[in-house]
Amino acid sequence: MTSHRGTLRAHPSILPRIGVRLFGAVVVLWAVATVTFFALRLIPGDPAQAILGGPGSEASQEALDRVREQYGLDQPLLVQYLQQLGRLATGDLGVSYAQRTPVAELLGEQLGNTLVLAACSLLLAWLLALVLVVWSSRGGRIAASVGNGIGLLAAALPHFWLATVLISLFSTWLGWLPPVSTGDASGLVLPVLTLAIPVAGFLAQVMSESLLDALSSPFALSARARGESRRGVVFRHALRHAAVPAINLSGWAFGYLISGAVVVETIFARPGLGRTLLAAVTVRDVPVVTGVVLFSALIYIVVTLIADAAAALVDPRDRVREDAR
């Protein structure tokens, strides 16, 4: 009976949070669709020419007028915007101008490649960050300073420069790994390293600061007073608290990895959403650009929700607050 009543009491606090999250997700997607629509309209050039193959197609004025009427490009800008919102609200992403393929089908073919790249990069970034944080926490002030410097340097590395260095080292000089995507695991290593290293540096910086605060907190001092070693305090108590801010930022990190895929997939000739987006912008393929941006925003929202849930599970303070209610 008590458990049932407790569940009933929990519902009023859970449902508003779910509602707020869903409303926030809708607002974000609407804002992304709006900004993308008007930003693409500011790009010089005629969308009708892009549909017919670009300026080099030498399309006749009659053909251009027919395409503008077919795609609603002869309507006022506000009408075009409202029509696009209506289509997006029904899940209709349109048809690619360049490839004459439904955008949803085109993105479905490329989505898996980018998600694999981003997920592997995030896992490797977490592993590198944890190793760096644990090593620096056990080595005293000098190791802490060196670890902080390594994290700061890694976080500042641009993708195109890091990719060039990794290709020169592991492909050109050592010959261990292919410089471009080969469709197997070996072709995934360098793109993953390129994306993971900067994120690892950022996560390590966040966790290092939180770990220092956790080690000086009362629960850590109490554990040391009971005779527990510094290593035990770090692994059993402090590291879990230090990981919470980094987990909260994992949603942002995943979005950063998705955006970084534009550069990395192009450099390593790897198929995916990033390379598709760059090609679509080049030929002014408006439906594909809109679809990729919306897909990326939706992925960011979902991963952020997962990260929030994971942080709540890891942080014992959340459970204490729920019990207090």
mmCIF file of N, CA, C and O in Angstrom, residues 89-182:
data_model
loop_
_atom_site.group_PDB
_atom_site.id
_atom_site.type_symbol
_atom_site.label_atom_id
_atom_site.label_comp_id
_atom_site.label_asym_id
_atom_site.label_seq_id
_atom_site.Cartn_x
_atom_site.Cartn_y
_atom_site.Cartn_z
ATOM 1 N N ALA A 89 5.626 19.128 -40.087
ATOM 2 C CA ALA A 89 4.772 18.677 -38.983
ATOM 3 C C ALA A 89 4.153 17.311 -39.266
ATOM 4 O O ALA A 89 3.847 16.561 -38.334
ATOM 5 N N THR A 90 3.999 16.975 -40.538
ATOM 6 C CA THR A 90 3.456 15.666 -40.910
ATOM 7 C C THR A 90 4.552 14.642 -41.183
ATOM 8 O O THR A 90 4.249 13.514 -41.603
ATOM 9 N N GLY A 91 5.814 15.041 -40.979
ATOM 10 C CA GLY A 91 6.929 14.123 -41.200
ATOM 11 C C GLY A 91 7.406 14.059 -42.632
ATOM 12 O O GLY A 91 8.220 13.196 -42.981
ATOM 13 N N ASP A 92 6.920 14.961 -43.479
ATOM 14 C CA ASP A 92 7.317 14.982 -44.887
ATOM 15 C C ASP A 92 8.549 15.877 -45.044
ATOM 16 O O ASP A 92 8.460 17.097 -44.950
ATOM 17 N N LEU A 93 9.713 15.273 -45.294
ATOM 18 C CA LEU A 93 10.953 16.034 -45.479
ATOM 19 C C LEU A 93 11.192 16.412 -46.930
ATOM 20 O O LEU A 93 12.174 17.091 -47.234
ATOM 21 N N GLY A 94 10.329 15.995 -47.829
ATOM 22 C CA GLY A 94 10.469 16.377 -49.215
ATOM 23 C C GLY A 94 11.366 15.437 -50.007
ATOM 24 O O GLY A 94 11.743 14.360 -49.546
ATOM 25 N N VAL A 95 11.714 15.887 -51.194
ATOM 26 C CA VAL A 95 12.534 15.119 -52.126
ATOM 27 C C VAL A 95 13.799 15.909 -52.434
ATOM 28 O O VAL A 95 13.748 17.128 -52.632
ATOM 29 N N SER A 96 14.915 15.225 -52.476
ATOM 30 C CA SER A 96 16.192 15.862 -52.779
ATOM 31 C C SER A 96 16.172 16.476 -54.168
ATOM 32 O O SER A 96 15.781 15.816 -55.140
ATOM 33 N N TYR A 97 16.601 17.751 -54.281
ATOM 34 C CA TYR A 97 16.676 18.401 -55.576
ATOM 35 C C TYR A 97 17.688 17.711 -56.484
ATOM 36 O O TYR A 97 17.445 17.520 -57.676
ATOM 37 N N ALA A 98 18.837 17.364 -55.930
ATOM 38 C CA ALA A 98 19.942 16.852 -56.733
ATOM 39 C C ALA A 98 19.798 15.372 -57.065
ATOM 40 O O ALA A 98 20.104 14.940 -58.173
ATOM 41 N N GLN A 99 19.320 14.563 -56.085
ATOM 42 C CA GLN A 99 19.299 13.118 -56.277
ATOM 43 C C GLN A 99 17.915 12.559 -56.598
ATOM 44 O O GLN A 99 17.784 11.354 -56.851
ATOM 45 N N ARG A 100 16.894 13.430 -56.552
ATOM 46 C CA ARG A 100 15.527 13.008 -56.854
ATOM 47 C C ARG A 100 15.103 11.810 -56.003
ATOM 48 O O ARG A 100 14.414 10.895 -56.464
ATOM 49 N N THR A 101 15.548 11.812 -54.764
ATOM 50 C CA THR A 101 15.260 10.734 -53.823
ATOM 51 C C THR A 101 14.575 11.324 -52.593
ATOM 52 O O THR A 101 14.952 12.418 -52.158
ATOM 53 N N PRO A 102 13.590 10.649 -52.011
ATOM 54 C CA PRO A 102 13.008 11.157 -50.759
ATOM 55 C C PRO A 102 14.085 11.393 -49.704
ATOM 56 O O PRO A 102 14.954 10.547 -49.497
ATOM 57 N N VAL A 103 14.014 12.544 -49.059
ATOM 58 C CA VAL A 103 15.053 12.918 -48.094
ATOM 59 C C VAL A 103 15.102 11.928 -46.939
ATOM 60 O O VAL A 103 16.183 11.564 -46.470
ATOM 61 N N ALA A 104 13.957 11.480 -46.474
ATOM 62 C CA ALA A 104 13.938 10.528 -45.359
ATOM 63 C C ALA A 104 14.674 9.248 -45.726
ATOM 64 O O ALA A 104 15.432 8.698 -44.909
ATOM 65 N N GLU A 105 14.485 8.783 -46.957
ATOM 66 C CA GLU A 105 15.183 7.580 -47.402
ATOM 67 C C GLU A 105 16.687 7.829 -47.512
ATOM 68 O O GLU A 105 17.499 6.994 -47.110
ATOM 69 N N LEU A 106 17.046 8.987 -48.042
ATOM 70 C CA LEU A 106 18.460 9.329 -48.203
ATOM 71 C C LEU A 106 19.162 9.432 -46.848
ATOM 72 O O LEU A 106 20.272 8.914 -46.661
ATOM 73 N N LEU A 107 18.516 10.090 -45.890
ATOM 74 C CA LEU A 107 19.120 10.234 -44.564
ATOM 75 C C LEU A 107 19.154 8.905 -43.827
ATOM 76 O O LEU A 107 20.087 8.648 -43.055
ATOM 77 N N GLY A 108 18.145 8.071 -44.047
ATOM 78 C CA GLY A 108 18.147 6.757 -43.415
ATOM 79 C C GLY A 108 19.339 5.918 -43.831
ATOM 80 O O GLY A 108 19.878 5.137 -43.034
ATOM 81 N N GLU A 109 19.783 6.095 -45.081
ATOM 82 C CA GLU A 109 20.946 5.351 -45.561
ATOM 83 C C GLU A 109 22.246 5.843 -44.935
ATOM 84 O O GLU A 109 23.200 5.072 -44.796
ATOM 85 N N GLN A 110 22.302 7.127 -44.576
ATOM 86 C CA GLN A 110 23.544 7.712 -44.069
ATOM 87 C C GLN A 110 23.587 7.829 -42.546
ATOM 88 O O GLN A 110 24.665 7.986 -41.972
ATOM 89 N N LEU A 111 22.418 7.752 -41.913
ATOM 90 C CA LEU A 111 22.345 7.996 -40.471
ATOM 91 C C LEU A 111 23.180 7.007 -39.672
ATOM 92 O O LEU A 111 23.899 7.390 -38.737
ATOM 93 N N GLY A 112 23.097 5.729 -40.030
ATOM 94 C CA GLY A 112 23.811 4.712 -39.262
ATOM 95 C C GLY A 112 25.308 4.950 -39.233
ATOM 96 O O GLY A 112 25.958 4.781 -38.189
ATOM 97 N N ASN A 113 25.907 5.359 -40.358
ATOM 98 C CA ASN A 113 27.349 5.597 -40.413
ATOM 99 C C ASN A 113 27.769 6.698 -39.446
ATOM 100 O O ASN A 113 28.765 6.573 -38.729
ATOM 101 N N THR A 114 27.000 7.776 -39.419
ATOM 102 C CA THR A 114 27.349 8.891 -38.536
ATOM 103 C C THR A 114 27.116 8.545 -37.073
ATOM 104 O O THR A 114 27.913 8.928 -36.206
ATOM 105 N N LEU A 115 26.045 7.816 -36.775
ATOM 106 C CA LEU A 115 25.790 7.431 -35.391
ATOM 107 C C LEU A 115 26.876 6.501 -34.864
ATOM 108 O O LEU A 115 27.308 6.630 -33.715
ATOM 109 N N VAL A 116 27.321 5.558 -35.695
ATOM 110 C CA VAL A 116 28.416 4.674 -35.283
ATOM 111 C C VAL A 116 29.681 5.479 -35.013
ATOM 112 O O VAL A 116 30.373 5.273 -34.009
ATOM 113 N N LEU A 117 29.993 6.404 -35.902
ATOM 114 C CA LEU A 117 31.183 7.242 -35.736
ATOM 115 C C LEU A 117 31.094 8.075 -34.463
ATOM 116 O O LEU A 117 32.047 8.127 -33.667
ATOM 117 N N ALA A 118 29.947 8.719 -34.233
ATOM 118 C CA ALA A 118 29.788 9.573 -33.058
ATOM 119 C C ALA A 118 29.775 8.756 -31.768
ATOM 120 O O ALA A 118 30.381 9.158 -30.765
ATOM 121 N N ALA A 119 29.088 7.608 -31.764
ATOM 122 C CA ALA A 119 29.013 6.779 -30.555
ATOM 123 C C ALA A 119 30.383 6.223 -30.188
ATOM 124 O O ALA A 119 30.785 6.262 -29.013
ATOM 125 N N CYS A 120 31.117 5.709 -31.162
ATOM 126 C CA CYS A 120 32.465 5.197 -30.882
ATOM 127 C C CYS A 120 33.382 6.308 -30.397
ATOM 128 O O CYS A 120 34.208 6.103 -29.487
ATOM 129 N N SER A 121 33.244 7.493 -30.978
ATOM 130 C CA SER A 121 34.071 8.631 -30.562
ATOM 131 C C SER A 121 33.758 9.050 -29.136
ATOM 132 O O SER A 121 34.665 9.361 -28.356
ATOM 133 N N LEU A 122 32.468 9.050 -28.772
ATOM 134 C CA LEU A 122 32.094 9.440 -27.411
ATOM 135 C C LEU A 122 32.602 8.414 -26.394
ATOM 136 O O LEU A 122 33.101 8.789 -25.320
ATOM 137 N N LEU A 123 32.485 7.130 -26.708
ATOM 138 C CA LEU A 123 32.988 6.094 -25.803
ATOM 139 C C LEU A 123 34.504 6.209 -25.626
ATOM 140 O O LEU A 123 35.014 6.118 -24.495
ATOM 141 N N LEU A 124 35.227 6.421 -26.723
ATOM 142 C CA LEU A 124 36.674 6.566 -26.625
ATOM 143 C C LEU A 124 37.043 7.839 -25.867
ATOM 144 O O LEU A 124 37.998 7.845 -25.080
ATOM 145 N N ALA A 125 36.294 8.906 -26.089
ATOM 146 C CA ALA A 125 36.561 10.153 -25.369
ATOM 147 C C ALA A 125 36.401 9.967 -23.866
ATOM 148 O O ALA A 125 37.220 10.449 -23.071
ATOM 149 N N TRP A 126 35.353 9.251 -23.457
ATOM 150 C CA TRP A 126 35.150 8.976 -22.034
ATOM 151 C C TRP A 126 36.293 8.128 -21.469
ATOM 152 O O TRP A 126 36.790 8.394 -20.364
ATOM 153 N N LEU A 127 36.707 7.123 -22.216
ATOM 154 C CA LEU A 127 37.800 6.266 -21.755
ATOM 155 C C LEU A 127 39.083 7.060 -21.586
ATOM 156 O O LEU A 127 39.764 6.962 -20.554
ATOM 157 N N LEU A 128 39.433 7.873 -22.583
ATOM 158 C CA LEU A 128 40.648 8.690 -22.502
ATOM 159 C C LEU A 128 40.562 9.693 -21.354
ATOM 160 O O LEU A 128 41.544 9.913 -20.634
ATOM 161 N N ALA A 129 39.387 10.296 -21.184
ATOM 162 C CA ALA A 129 39.219 11.281 -20.113
ATOM 163 C C ALA A 129 39.356 10.636 -18.739
ATOM 164 O O ALA A 129 40.012 11.191 -17.838
ATOM 165 N N LEU A 130 38.745 9.469 -18.553
ATOM 166 C CA LEU A 130 38.845 8.778 -17.261
ATOM 167 C C LEU A 130 40.283 8.376 -16.950
ATOM 168 O O LEU A 130 40.753 8.541 -15.813
ATOM 169 N N VAL A 131 40.984 7.864 -17.960
ATOM 170 C CA VAL A 131 42.390 7.482 -17.748
ATOM 171 C C VAL A 131 43.221 8.697 -17.351
ATOM 172 O O VAL A 131 44.026 8.636 -16.414
ATOM 173 N N LEU A 132 43.024 9.805 -18.040
ATOM 174 C CA LEU A 132 43.794 11.012 -17.745
ATOM 175 C C LEU A 132 43.468 11.559 -16.361
ATOM 176 O O LEU A 132 44.372 11.958 -15.608
ATOM 177 N N VAL A 133 42.188 11.554 -15.997
ATOM 178 C CA VAL A 133 41.780 12.091 -14.694
ATOM 179 C C VAL A 133 42.301 11.223 -13.560
ATOM 180 O O VAL A 133 42.825 11.730 -12.558
ATOM 181 N N VAL A 134 42.161 9.909 -13.697
ATOM 182 C CA VAL A 134 42.634 9.009 -12.639
ATOM 183 C C VAL A 134 44.144 9.095 -12.496
ATOM 184 O O VAL A 134 44.681 9.150 -11.382
ATOM 185 N N TRP A 135 44.853 9.127 -13.613
ATOM 186 C CA TRP A 135 46.312 9.231 -13.551
ATOM 187 C C TRP A 135 46.760 10.530 -12.892
ATOM 188 O O TRP A 135 47.640 10.528 -12.024
ATOM 189 N N SER A 136 46.149 11.628 -13.262
ATOM 190 C CA SER A 136 46.553 12.920 -12.701
ATOM 191 C C SER A 136 46.179 13.034 -11.233
ATOM 192 O O SER A 136 46.861 13.725 -10.469
ATOM 193 N N SER A 137 45.104 12.347 -10.800
ATOM 194 C CA SER A 137 44.688 12.434 -9.404
ATOM 195 C C SER A 137 45.601 11.631 -8.475
ATOM 196 O O SER A 137 45.652 11.885 -7.279
ATOM 197 N N ARG A 138 46.318 10.660 -9.036
ATOM 198 C CA ARG A 138 47.172 9.797 -8.204
ATOM 199 C C ARG A 138 48.632 10.229 -8.226
ATOM 200 O O ARG A 138 49.444 9.677 -7.485
ATOM 201 N N GLY A 139 48.974 11.209 -9.053
ATOM 202 C CA GLY A 139 50.377 11.567 -9.207
ATOM 203 C C GLY A 139 50.817 12.830 -8.516
ATOM 204 O O GLY A 139 51.922 13.311 -8.776
ATOM 205 N N GLY A 140 49.955 13.409 -7.702
ATOM 206 C CA GLY A 140 50.338 14.622 -6.987
ATOM 207 C C GLY A 140 50.123 15.877 -7.817
ATOM 208 O O GLY A 140 49.496 15.858 -8.882
ATOM 209 N N ARG A 141 50.691 16.983 -7.332
ATOM 210 C CA ARG A 141 50.451 18.275 -7.976
ATOM 211 C C ARG A 141 51.054 18.346 -9.373
ATOM 212 O O ARG A 141 50.468 18.926 -10.283
ATOM 213 N N ILE A 142 52.234 17.764 -9.542
ATOM 214 C CA ILE A 142 52.876 17.823 -10.862
ATOM 215 C C ILE A 142 52.038 17.082 -11.892
ATOM 216 O O ILE A 142 51.774 17.583 -12.998
ATOM 217 N N ALA A 143 51.591 15.862 -11.545
ATOM 218 C CA ALA A 143 50.758 15.091 -12.468
ATOM 219 C C ALA A 143 49.435 15.814 -12.740
ATOM 220 O O ALA A 143 48.940 15.789 -13.872
ATOM 221 N N ALA A 144 48.873 16.459 -11.716
ATOM 222 C CA ALA A 144 47.618 17.193 -11.903
ATOM 223 C C ALA A 144 47.808 18.352 -12.874
ATOM 224 O O ALA A 144 46.968 18.596 -13.744
ATOM 225 N N SER A 145 48.938 19.060 -12.746
ATOM 226 C CA SER A 145 49.217 20.173 -13.652
ATOM 227 C C SER A 145 49.446 19.682 -15.078
ATOM 228 O O SER A 145 48.946 20.281 -16.036
ATOM 229 N N VAL A 146 50.207 18.586 -15.192
ATOM 230 C CA VAL A 146 50.455 18.030 -16.526
ATOM 231 C C VAL A 146 49.150 17.528 -17.152
ATOM 232 O O VAL A 146 48.875 17.773 -18.336
ATOM 233 N N GLY A 147 48.349 16.829 -16.357
ATOM 234 C CA GLY A 147 47.073 16.333 -16.869
ATOM 235 C C GLY A 147 46.151 17.452 -17.292
ATOM 236 O O GLY A 147 45.485 17.361 -18.330
ATOM 237 N N ASN A 148 46.117 18.528 -16.516
ATOM 238 C CA ASN A 148 45.287 19.674 -16.875
ATOM 239 C C ASN A 148 45.776 20.315 -18.168
ATOM 240 O O ASN A 148 44.976 20.716 -19.026
ATOM 241 N N GLY A 149 47.099 20.393 -18.325
ATOM 242 C CA GLY A 149 47.660 20.953 -19.551
ATOM 243 C C GLY A 149 47.353 20.092 -20.765
ATOM 244 O O GLY A 149 47.032 20.610 -21.846
ATOM 245 N N ILE A 150 47.431 18.761 -20.599
ATOM 246 C CA ILE A 150 47.112 17.855 -21.704
ATOM 247 C C ILE A 150 45.638 17.999 -22.101
ATOM 248 O O ILE A 150 45.299 18.050 -23.290
ATOM 249 N N GLY A 151 44.762 18.056 -21.097
ATOM 250 C CA GLY A 151 43.340 18.215 -21.391
ATOM 251 C C GLY A 151 43.046 19.529 -22.091
ATOM 252 O O GLY A 151 42.251 19.573 -23.043
ATOM 253 N N LEU A 152 43.681 20.604 -21.654
ATOM 254 C CA LEU A 152 43.473 21.910 -22.277
ATOM 255 C C LEU A 152 43.956 21.914 -23.715
ATOM 256 O O LEU A 152 43.285 22.439 -24.615
ATOM 257 N N LEU A 153 45.135 21.304 -23.947
ATOM 258 C CA LEU A 153 45.676 21.245 -25.300
ATOM 259 C C LEU A 153 44.796 20.396 -26.210
ATOM 260 O O LEU A 153 44.508 20.785 -27.354
ATOM 261 N N ALA A 154 44.351 19.238 -25.716
ATOM 262 C CA ALA A 154 43.523 18.354 -26.537
ATOM 263 C C ALA A 154 42.201 19.018 -26.915
ATOM 264 O O ALA A 154 41.729 18.880 -28.047
ATOM 265 N N ALA A 155 41.603 19.739 -25.956
ATOM 266 C CA ALA A 155 40.316 20.381 -26.223
ATOM 267 C C ALA A 155 40.427 21.475 -27.279
ATOM 268 O O ALA A 155 39.438 21.797 -27.947
ATOM 269 N N ALA A 156 41.615 22.045 -27.440
ATOM 270 C CA ALA A 156 41.798 23.157 -28.379
ATOM 271 C C ALA A 156 42.191 22.705 -29.783
ATOM 272 O O ALA A 156 42.291 23.531 -30.697
ATOM 273 N N LEU A 157 42.419 21.409 -29.988
ATOM 274 C CA LEU A 157 42.890 20.934 -31.284
ATOM 275 C C LEU A 157 41.766 20.976 -32.318
ATOM 276 O O LEU A 157 40.711 20.379 -32.095
ATOM 277 N N PRO A 158 41.964 21.641 -33.455
ATOM 278 C CA PRO A 158 40.943 21.634 -34.508
ATOM 279 C C PRO A 158 40.935 20.297 -35.250
ATOM 280 O O PRO A 158 41.982 19.662 -35.415
ATOM 281 N N HIS A 159 39.780 19.900 -35.707
ATOM 282 C CA HIS A 159 39.635 18.590 -36.341
ATOM 283 C C HIS A 159 40.489 18.444 -37.599
ATOM 284 O O HIS A 159 41.117 17.407 -37.813
ATOM 285 N N PHE A 160 40.512 19.485 -38.445
ATOM 286 C CA PHE A 160 41.225 19.344 -39.711
ATOM 287 C C PHE A 160 42.728 19.200 -39.479
ATOM 288 O O PHE A 160 43.397 18.435 -40.176
ATOM 289 N N TRP A 161 43.263 19.898 -38.455
ATOM 290 C CA TRP A 161 44.694 19.794 -38.166
ATOM 291 C C TRP A 161 45.013 18.432 -37.556
ATOM 292 O O TRP A 161 45.987 17.780 -37.940
ATOM 293 N N LEU A 162 44.177 17.996 -36.617
ATOM 294 C CA LEU A 162 44.401 16.710 -35.964
ATOM 295 C C LEU A 162 44.301 15.569 -36.969
ATOM 296 O O LEU A 162 45.099 14.620 -36.934
ATOM 297 N N ALA A 163 43.328 15.645 -37.882
ATOM 298 C CA ALA A 163 43.187 14.611 -38.900
ATOM 299 C C ALA A 163 44.420 14.544 -39.790
ATOM 300 O O ALA A 163 44.900 13.450 -40.130
ATOM 301 N N THR A 164 44.959 15.701 -40.153
ATOM 302 C CA THR A 164 46.163 15.733 -40.989
ATOM 303 C C THR A 164 47.346 15.090 -40.279
ATOM 304 O O THR A 164 48.106 14.314 -40.876
ATOM 305 N N VAL A 165 47.504 15.402 -38.991
ATOM 306 C CA VAL A 165 48.615 14.839 -38.214
ATOM 307 C C VAL A 165 48.466 13.323 -38.086
ATOM 308 O O VAL A 165 49.433 12.566 -38.264
ATOM 309 N N LEU A 166 47.262 12.854 -37.789
ATOM 310 C CA LEU A 166 47.043 11.420 -37.624
ATOM 311 C C LEU A 166 47.262 10.664 -38.929
ATOM 312 O O LEU A 166 47.831 9.564 -38.939
ATOM 313 N N ILE A 167 46.820 11.237 -40.038
ATOM 314 C CA ILE A 167 47.046 10.594 -41.339
ATOM 315 C C ILE A 167 48.537 10.537 -41.655
ATOM 316 O O ILE A 167 49.058 9.502 -42.120
ATOM 317 N N SER A 168 49.242 11.642 -41.394
ATOM 318 C CA SER A 168 50.685 11.671 -41.659
ATOM 319 C C SER A 168 51.425 10.647 -40.806
ATOM 320 O O SER A 168 52.354 9.978 -41.294
ATOM 321 N N LEU A 169 51.008 10.500 -39.547
ATOM 322 C CA LEU A 169 51.705 9.607 -38.626
ATOM 323 C C LEU A 169 51.369 8.140 -38.878
ATOM 324 O O LEU A 169 52.262 7.309 -39.095
ATOM 325 N N PHE A 170 50.086 7.814 -38.849
ATOM 326 C CA PHE A 170 49.683 6.400 -38.875
ATOM 327 C C PHE A 170 49.501 5.836 -40.287
ATOM 328 O O PHE A 170 49.513 4.615 -40.457
ATOM 329 N N SER A 171 49.308 6.697 -41.269
ATOM 330 C CA SER A 171 49.119 6.199 -42.637
ATOM 331 C C SER A 171 50.365 6.382 -43.491
ATOM 332 O O SER A 171 50.886 5.420 -44.065
ATOM 333 N N THR A 172 50.847 7.626 -43.561
ATOM 334 C CA THR A 172 51.984 7.908 -44.437
ATOM 335 C C THR A 172 53.290 7.368 -43.878
ATOM 336 O O THR A 172 54.063 6.708 -44.588
ATOM 337 N N TRP A 173 53.571 7.649 -42.594
ATOM 338 C CA TRP A 173 54.859 7.285 -42.012
ATOM 339 C C TRP A 173 54.887 5.818 -41.562
ATOM 340 O O TRP A 173 55.717 5.031 -42.005
ATOM 341 N N LEU A 174 53.956 5.439 -40.672
ATOM 342 C CA LEU A 174 53.968 4.087 -40.120
ATOM 343 C C LEU A 174 53.261 3.072 -41.024
ATOM 344 O O LEU A 174 53.581 1.882 -40.991
ATOM 345 N N GLY A 175 52.292 3.521 -41.798
ATOM 346 C CA GLY A 175 51.565 2.610 -42.678
ATOM 347 C C GLY A 175 50.674 1.627 -41.960
ATOM 348 O O GLY A 175 50.362 0.555 -42.500
ATOM 349 N N TRP A 176 50.222 1.967 -40.755
ATOM 350 C CA TRP A 176 49.404 1.046 -39.967
ATOM 351 C C TRP A 176 47.931 1.098 -40.350
ATOM 352 O O TRP A 176 47.227 0.087 -40.286
ATOM 353 N N LEU A 177 47.444 2.281 -40.705
ATOM 354 C CA LEU A 177 46.008 2.466 -40.903
ATOM 355 C C LEU A 177 45.749 3.153 -42.246
ATOM 356 O O LEU A 177 46.572 3.954 -42.707
ATOM 357 N N PRO A 178 44.618 2.881 -42.876
ATOM 358 C CA PRO A 178 44.292 3.530 -44.162
ATOM 359 C C PRO A 178 43.945 5.003 -43.958
ATOM 360 O O PRO A 178 43.343 5.371 -42.940
ATOM 361 N N PRO A 179 44.301 5.856 -44.912
ATOM 362 C CA PRO A 179 44.009 7.292 -44.771
ATOM 363 C C PRO A 179 42.560 7.647 -45.075
ATOM 364 O O PRO A 179 42.133 8.767 -44.780
ATOM 365 N N VAL A 180 41.817 6.738 -45.693
ATOM 366 C CA VAL A 180 40.404 6.988 -46.005
ATOM 367 C C VAL A 180 39.574 5.812 -45.514
ATOM 368 O O VAL A 180 40.106 4.748 -45.181
ATOM 369 N N SER A 181 38.276 6.002 -45.486
ATOM 370 C CA SER A 181 37.372 4.955 -45.027
ATOM 371 C C SER A 181 37.411 3.764 -45.972
ATOM 372 O O SER A 181 37.361 3.914 -47.195
ATOM 373 N N THR A 182 37.512 2.576 -45.389
ATOM 374 C CA THR A 182 37.561 1.345 -46.174
ATOM 375 C C THR A 182 36.338 0.462 -45.948
ATOM 376 O O THR A 182 36.251 -0.619 -46.528
#
